[in-house]
Amino acid sequence: MEKKLFNEEFKLRGLELFQTLEEEVKAIRGNQAGQNACMKFIDEGRDLFANGKFAEALDRYMEVGKRIEKVKNIPDTRGKNWSKEHVFDSVIDNPGSIVIVIFSAIIGLAIWKGFPVIDKLSEPAFARGLITFVICMATVGLAFMLVCYAFAESSDERFKRAREIFAGLLGILGTIVGFYFGAASTGPVPISIADILVSGAEVATYVTGGVPPYQSAIKATGKFSEKDESVTAPKEPRLVSQNGWVRYVFAKPIKEAAIEIDIKDSQNRSASKKVDFRVQEPAKVQP
């Protein structure tokens, strides 16, 4: 019974001590970041006292005392240029803001320059490079935050939780990287060109594989059906196809010709198809 009363009395005294510290912290001006950090330790100390963890609560009490002295030594720079000590203290107390500013600057630059980032994410090659860059930046940023919190003499328990979160994020990012890099292991689909069809003055074919759009060029040597006139190039000897269909229109119907179509996709992979075309003479009817 006496021990219980002693513990209750000790708790009350401890809470009074933290109340005194809180009033002292609130009286500080010009360093909001340091003030917030002190208040966090005060709240933790109160919870520890309330749960009977007196040794850990006293550690928080001593830590708050050190921080108060540190914060008091930093002059009030409101409306003035920040001193190096003030900047360093603010970074240590809130390093996440630096990482947020860096990422915001990168995103703002991409929007300002008009980079088609979202549209190009469907391209595995571009997505792999972008995701690799983002993961490197995120890893360095998180590591920077952990180092700053370590300098801030945060509790071991919070530091362990931060490491666990960091490891979890690396696992998630690793899964994303594995997906995009694994997609490249299948290799590109080769370009395939269907048989060339000739109908009168039209020449057509269909392209599959590769990465559209496709650039096509045609070469033809031979004769038109009218007066055995030599075949001349179509009005548009070079075409760009989004859906794979390639269609050329010559000035006159073709009688016979050697035709070659060259295809190149957006990744500069190329293929070609040739055909020797001759109009079939109608079969003679026997009398």
Short mmCIF file of C-alpha atoms in Angstrom, two decimals:
data_model
loop_
_atom_site.label_atom_id
_atom_site.label_comp_id
_atom_site.label_asym_id
_atom_site.label_seq_id
_atom_site.Cartn_x
_atom_site.Cartn_y
_atom_site.Cartn_z
CA MET A 1 0.00 0.00 0.00
CA GLU A 2 2.78 2.40 0.90
CA LYS A 3 4.64 1.51 -2.29
CA LYS A 4 1.55 2.26 -4.36
CA LEU A 5 1.11 5.63 -2.67
CA PHE A 6 4.78 6.39 -3.26
CA ASN A 7 4.43 5.58 -6.97
CA GLU A 8 1.38 7.79 -7.29
CA GLU A 9 3.16 10.64 -5.53
CA PHE A 10 6.21 10.14 -7.74
CA LYS A 11 4.03 10.27 -10.85
CA LEU A 12 2.47 13.53 -9.74
CA ARG A 13 5.89 15.07 -9.07
CA GLY A 14 7.12 13.90 -12.45
CA LEU A 15 4.13 15.33 -14.27
CA GLU A 16 4.68 18.64 -12.48
CA LEU A 17 8.29 18.65 -13.68
CA PHE A 18 7.20 18.13 -17.27
CA GLN A 19 4.56 20.83 -16.87
CA THR A 20 7.32 23.23 -15.81
CA LEU A 21 9.38 22.22 -18.84
CA GLU A 22 6.39 22.78 -21.13
CA GLU A 23 5.94 26.32 -19.85
CA GLU A 24 9.63 26.99 -20.35
CA VAL A 25 9.48 25.66 -23.92
CA LYS A 26 6.42 27.77 -24.76
CA ALA A 27 8.30 30.85 -23.62
CA ILE A 28 10.96 30.28 -26.31
CA ARG A 29 10.61 32.48 -29.40
CA GLY A 30 12.18 32.32 -32.83
CA ASN A 31 12.72 28.56 -33.20
CA GLN A 32 9.46 26.79 -33.89
CA ALA A 33 11.16 23.61 -35.13
CA GLY A 34 13.20 23.23 -31.95
CA GLN A 35 10.14 24.04 -29.85
CA ASN A 36 8.13 21.30 -31.58
CA ALA A 37 10.92 18.77 -31.01
CA CYS A 38 10.99 19.58 -27.28
CA MET A 39 7.22 19.21 -27.02
CA LYS A 40 7.44 15.73 -28.56
CA PHE A 41 9.87 14.62 -25.85
CA ILE A 42 7.68 16.18 -23.16
CA ASP A 43 4.62 14.26 -24.38
CA GLU A 44 6.62 11.03 -24.48
CA GLY A 45 7.91 11.63 -20.95
CA ARG A 46 4.41 12.20 -19.61
CA ASP A 47 3.18 8.96 -21.16
CA LEU A 48 6.11 7.04 -19.70
CA PHE A 49 5.50 8.50 -16.23
CA ALA A 50 1.81 7.63 -16.46
CA ASN A 51 2.72 4.02 -17.34
CA GLY A 52 5.22 3.72 -14.50
CA LYS A 53 8.34 3.70 -16.71
CA PHE A 54 10.22 6.16 -14.55
CA ALA A 55 13.75 5.50 -15.85
CA GLU A 56 12.79 6.13 -19.47
CA ALA A 57 10.74 9.16 -18.44
CA LEU A 58 13.76 10.66 -16.69
CA ASP A 59 15.79 10.13 -19.88
CA ARG A 60 13.21 12.21 -21.76
CA TYR A 61 13.36 14.85 -19.04
CA MET A 62 17.14 15.14 -19.38
CA GLU A 63 16.89 15.22 -23.16
CA VAL A 64 14.37 18.07 -23.07
CA GLY A 65 16.66 20.00 -20.74
CA LYS A 66 19.55 19.67 -23.19
CA ARG A 67 17.39 20.72 -26.11
CA ILE A 68 16.05 23.76 -24.28
CA GLU A 69 19.60 24.97 -23.66
CA LYS A 70 20.45 24.36 -27.30
CA VAL A 71 17.38 26.20 -28.56
CA LYS A 72 17.97 29.15 -26.23
CA ASN A 73 21.47 29.60 -27.63
CA ILE A 74 20.06 30.16 -31.12
CA PRO A 75 19.13 33.83 -31.58
CA ASP A 76 15.71 34.96 -32.73
CA THR A 77 16.14 35.43 -36.49
CA ARG A 78 12.57 36.19 -37.46
CA GLY A 79 12.62 38.76 -40.23
CA LYS A 80 16.43 38.40 -40.55
CA ASN A 81 18.79 36.19 -42.48
CA TRP A 82 19.08 32.76 -40.89
CA SER A 83 22.33 31.87 -39.23
CA LYS A 84 24.14 28.63 -40.07
CA GLU A 85 23.27 27.25 -36.65
CA HIS A 86 19.59 28.02 -37.14
CA VAL A 87 19.50 26.39 -40.56
CA PHE A 88 21.30 23.27 -39.33
CA ASP A 89 18.98 23.00 -36.35
CA SER A 90 15.91 23.33 -38.56
CA VAL A 91 17.17 20.67 -40.95
CA ILE A 92 17.86 18.24 -38.11
CA ASP A 93 14.46 18.84 -36.54
CA ASN A 94 12.59 18.54 -39.83
CA PRO A 95 14.72 16.89 -42.55
CA GLY A 96 11.66 15.64 -44.39
CA SER A 97 10.96 19.17 -45.61
CA ILE A 98 14.24 19.18 -47.56
CA VAL A 99 13.32 15.95 -49.35
CA ILE A 100 9.83 17.26 -50.12
CA VAL A 101 11.27 20.47 -51.57
CA ILE A 102 13.67 18.52 -53.81
CA PHE A 103 10.96 16.23 -55.18
CA SER A 104 8.58 19.17 -55.65
CA ALA A 105 11.25 21.00 -57.62
CA ILE A 106 11.79 17.99 -59.89
CA ILE A 107 8.05 17.57 -60.53
CA GLY A 108 7.63 21.31 -61.11
CA LEU A 109 10.51 21.31 -63.61
CA ALA A 110 8.95 18.40 -65.51
CA ILE A 111 5.60 20.21 -65.74
CA TRP A 112 7.19 23.53 -66.66
CA LYS A 113 9.28 22.00 -69.45
CA GLY A 114 6.28 20.05 -70.69
CA PHE A 115 7.91 16.63 -70.49
CA PRO A 116 5.41 13.94 -71.66
CA VAL A 117 6.25 11.76 -68.67
CA ILE A 118 2.85 10.13 -68.17
CA ASP A 119 2.40 9.21 -71.85
CA LYS A 120 5.87 7.70 -72.11
CA LEU A 121 5.45 5.49 -69.04
CA SER A 122 3.89 2.89 -71.36
CA GLU A 123 7.32 2.47 -72.96
CA PRO A 124 9.30 -0.03 -70.81
CA ALA A 125 12.67 1.47 -71.76
CA PHE A 126 11.66 4.96 -70.60
CA ALA A 127 9.84 3.66 -67.51
CA ARG A 128 12.89 1.64 -66.40
CA GLY A 129 15.14 4.67 -66.55
CA LEU A 130 12.66 6.96 -64.78
CA ILE A 131 11.86 4.46 -62.02
CA THR A 132 15.55 3.75 -61.45
CA PHE A 133 16.18 7.49 -61.03
CA VAL A 134 13.21 7.95 -58.68
CA ILE A 135 14.23 4.96 -56.55
CA CYS A 136 17.79 6.23 -56.25
CA MET A 137 16.54 9.67 -55.19
CA ALA A 138 14.04 8.17 -52.73
CA THR A 139 16.66 5.89 -51.19
CA VAL A 140 19.16 8.70 -50.77
CA GLY A 141 16.46 11.00 -49.38
CA LEU A 142 15.24 8.48 -46.81
CA ALA A 143 18.80 7.65 -45.80
CA PHE A 144 19.47 11.37 -45.37
CA MET A 145 16.45 11.68 -43.09
CA LEU A 146 17.57 8.72 -40.97
CA VAL A 147 21.05 10.19 -40.58
CA CYS A 148 19.61 13.56 -39.52
CA TYR A 149 17.34 11.93 -36.96
CA ALA A 150 20.32 9.97 -35.65
CA PHE A 151 22.19 13.26 -35.11
CA ALA A 152 19.12 14.57 -33.31
CA GLU A 153 19.59 11.87 -30.67
CA SER A 154 16.13 10.40 -31.20
CA SER A 155 15.11 7.40 -29.15
CA ASP A 156 16.31 3.96 -30.17
CA GLU A 157 12.73 2.74 -30.47
CA ARG A 158 11.79 5.40 -33.02
CA PHE A 159 15.00 4.83 -34.94
CA LYS A 160 14.26 1.09 -35.14
CA ARG A 161 10.78 1.82 -36.45
CA ALA A 162 12.27 4.12 -39.07
CA ARG A 163 14.64 1.39 -40.20
CA GLU A 164 11.75 -1.06 -40.51
CA ILE A 165 9.76 1.39 -42.62
CA PHE A 166 12.83 2.03 -44.76
CA ALA A 167 13.30 -1.72 -45.33
CA GLY A 168 9.60 -2.10 -46.23
CA LEU A 169 9.77 0.70 -48.78
CA LEU A 170 12.86 -0.84 -50.36
CA GLY A 171 10.94 -4.10 -50.72
CA ILE A 172 8.05 -2.37 -52.48
CA LEU A 173 10.34 -0.38 -54.76
CA GLY A 174 12.31 -3.53 -55.53
CA THR A 175 9.12 -5.27 -56.67
CA ILE A 176 8.33 -2.42 -59.06
CA VAL A 177 11.86 -2.44 -60.45
CA GLY A 178 11.72 -6.21 -60.89
CA PHE A 179 8.53 -5.91 -62.93
CA TYR A 180 9.87 -3.29 -65.33
CA PHE A 181 13.31 -4.85 -65.71
CA GLY A 182 11.82 -8.34 -66.02
CA ALA A 183 9.61 -7.16 -68.88
CA ALA A 184 12.76 -6.46 -70.89
CA SER A 185 13.99 -10.06 -70.63
CA THR A 186 11.43 -11.28 -73.20
CA GLY A 187 13.13 -9.24 -75.93
CA PRO A 188 11.52 -7.14 -78.68
CA VAL A 189 9.04 -8.68 -81.13
CA PRO A 190 10.62 -8.74 -84.62
CA ILE A 191 8.96 -6.89 -87.48
CA SER A 192 6.90 -9.07 -89.80
CA ILE A 193 5.56 -7.93 -93.19
CA ALA A 194 2.62 -9.70 -94.83
CA ASP A 195 2.65 -10.68 -98.50
CA ILE A 196 2.47 -7.68 -100.81
CA LEU A 197 -0.84 -7.41 -102.67
CA VAL A 198 -1.14 -5.62 -106.02
CA SER A 199 -4.53 -4.66 -107.40
CA GLY A 200 -4.56 -2.38 -110.39
CA ALA A 201 -2.70 0.76 -109.35
CA GLU A 202 -2.73 -0.07 -105.63
CA VAL A 203 -0.01 -1.85 -103.62
CA ALA A 204 -0.72 -2.80 -100.01
CA THR A 205 0.67 -4.85 -97.13
CA TYR A 206 0.32 -5.16 -93.35
CA VAL A 207 3.07 -4.83 -90.71
CA THR A 208 3.13 -6.52 -87.29
CA GLY A 209 5.68 -6.62 -84.47
CA GLY A 210 8.15 -3.93 -83.63
CA VAL A 211 7.00 -0.68 -82.05
CA PRO A 212 4.71 1.62 -84.10
CA PRO A 213 4.59 4.04 -85.77
CA TYR A 214 6.13 2.46 -88.86
CA GLN A 215 7.96 4.36 -91.59
CA SER A 216 7.72 2.74 -95.02
CA ALA A 217 9.37 3.30 -98.38
CA ILE A 218 8.62 1.59 -101.71
CA LYS A 219 10.77 0.82 -104.74
CA ALA A 220 9.24 -0.45 -107.98
CA THR A 221 10.73 -1.15 -111.41
CA GLY A 222 8.62 -2.49 -114.26
CA LYS A 223 5.87 -1.51 -116.69
CA PHE A 224 2.39 -0.05 -116.54
CA SER A 225 -0.28 -1.85 -118.49
CA GLU A 226 -0.79 1.03 -120.87
CA LYS A 227 1.64 0.92 -123.82
CA ASP A 228 4.28 -0.82 -121.68
CA GLU A 229 5.11 2.51 -120.07
CA SER A 230 7.80 2.31 -117.34
CA VAL A 231 6.58 2.32 -113.75
CA THR A 232 7.10 5.63 -111.96
CA ALA A 233 7.15 6.15 -108.21
CA PRO A 234 3.85 6.95 -106.48
CA LYS A 235 3.05 10.48 -105.35
CA GLU A 236 3.93 9.55 -101.77
CA PRO A 237 6.83 7.06 -101.85
CA ARG A 238 7.28 7.33 -98.07
CA LEU A 239 4.46 6.79 -95.60
CA VAL A 240 3.99 6.66 -91.82
CA SER A 241 1.53 4.09 -90.44
CA GLN A 242 0.17 3.93 -86.90
CA ASN A 243 -1.96 0.78 -87.27
CA GLY A 244 0.32 -1.32 -89.50
CA TRP A 245 -1.49 -0.90 -92.82
CA VAL A 246 0.68 0.38 -95.69
CA ARG A 247 -1.03 1.38 -98.96
CA TYR A 248 0.52 2.98 -102.04
CA VAL A 249 -1.34 4.29 -105.08
CA PHE A 250 0.49 4.53 -108.41
CA ALA A 251 -0.49 6.77 -111.29
CA LYS A 252 -1.62 3.84 -113.46
CA PRO A 253 -2.36 0.12 -113.10
CA ILE A 254 0.75 -2.05 -112.94
CA LYS A 255 1.30 -4.74 -115.58
CA GLU A 256 4.51 -6.23 -114.22
CA ALA A 257 7.04 -4.96 -111.71
CA ALA A 258 9.62 -5.88 -109.08
CA ILE A 259 8.34 -4.26 -105.89
CA GLU A 260 10.21 -3.86 -102.59
CA ILE A 261 8.82 -2.27 -99.41
CA ASP A 262 11.17 -1.27 -96.57
CA ILE A 263 9.79 -0.84 -93.03
CA LYS A 264 11.40 0.86 -90.03
CA ASP A 265 9.74 1.12 -86.59
CA SER A 266 10.14 3.75 -83.86
CA GLN A 267 13.08 1.81 -82.37
CA ASN A 268 14.96 1.94 -85.71
CA ARG A 269 14.49 -1.79 -86.31
CA SER A 270 13.95 -2.53 -90.00
CA ALA A 271 12.64 -5.22 -92.33
CA SER A 272 11.83 -5.50 -96.02
CA LYS A 273 9.61 -7.51 -98.35
CA LYS A 274 9.91 -8.15 -102.11
CA VAL A 275 7.54 -9.44 -104.74
CA ASP A 276 7.77 -9.95 -108.51
CA PHE A 277 4.33 -9.14 -109.82
CA ARG A 278 2.89 -9.94 -113.25
CA VAL A 279 -0.68 -9.60 -114.43
CA GLN A 280 -2.07 -13.01 -115.30
CA GLU A 281 -3.20 -13.21 -118.89
CA PRO A 282 -6.75 -14.53 -119.26
CA ALA A 283 -6.89 -18.11 -120.39
CA LYS A 284 -7.77 -18.58 -124.04
CA VAL A 285 -11.06 -20.32 -124.66
CA GLN A 286 -10.81 -23.20 -127.09
CA PRO A 287 -13.34 -22.98 -129.90
#
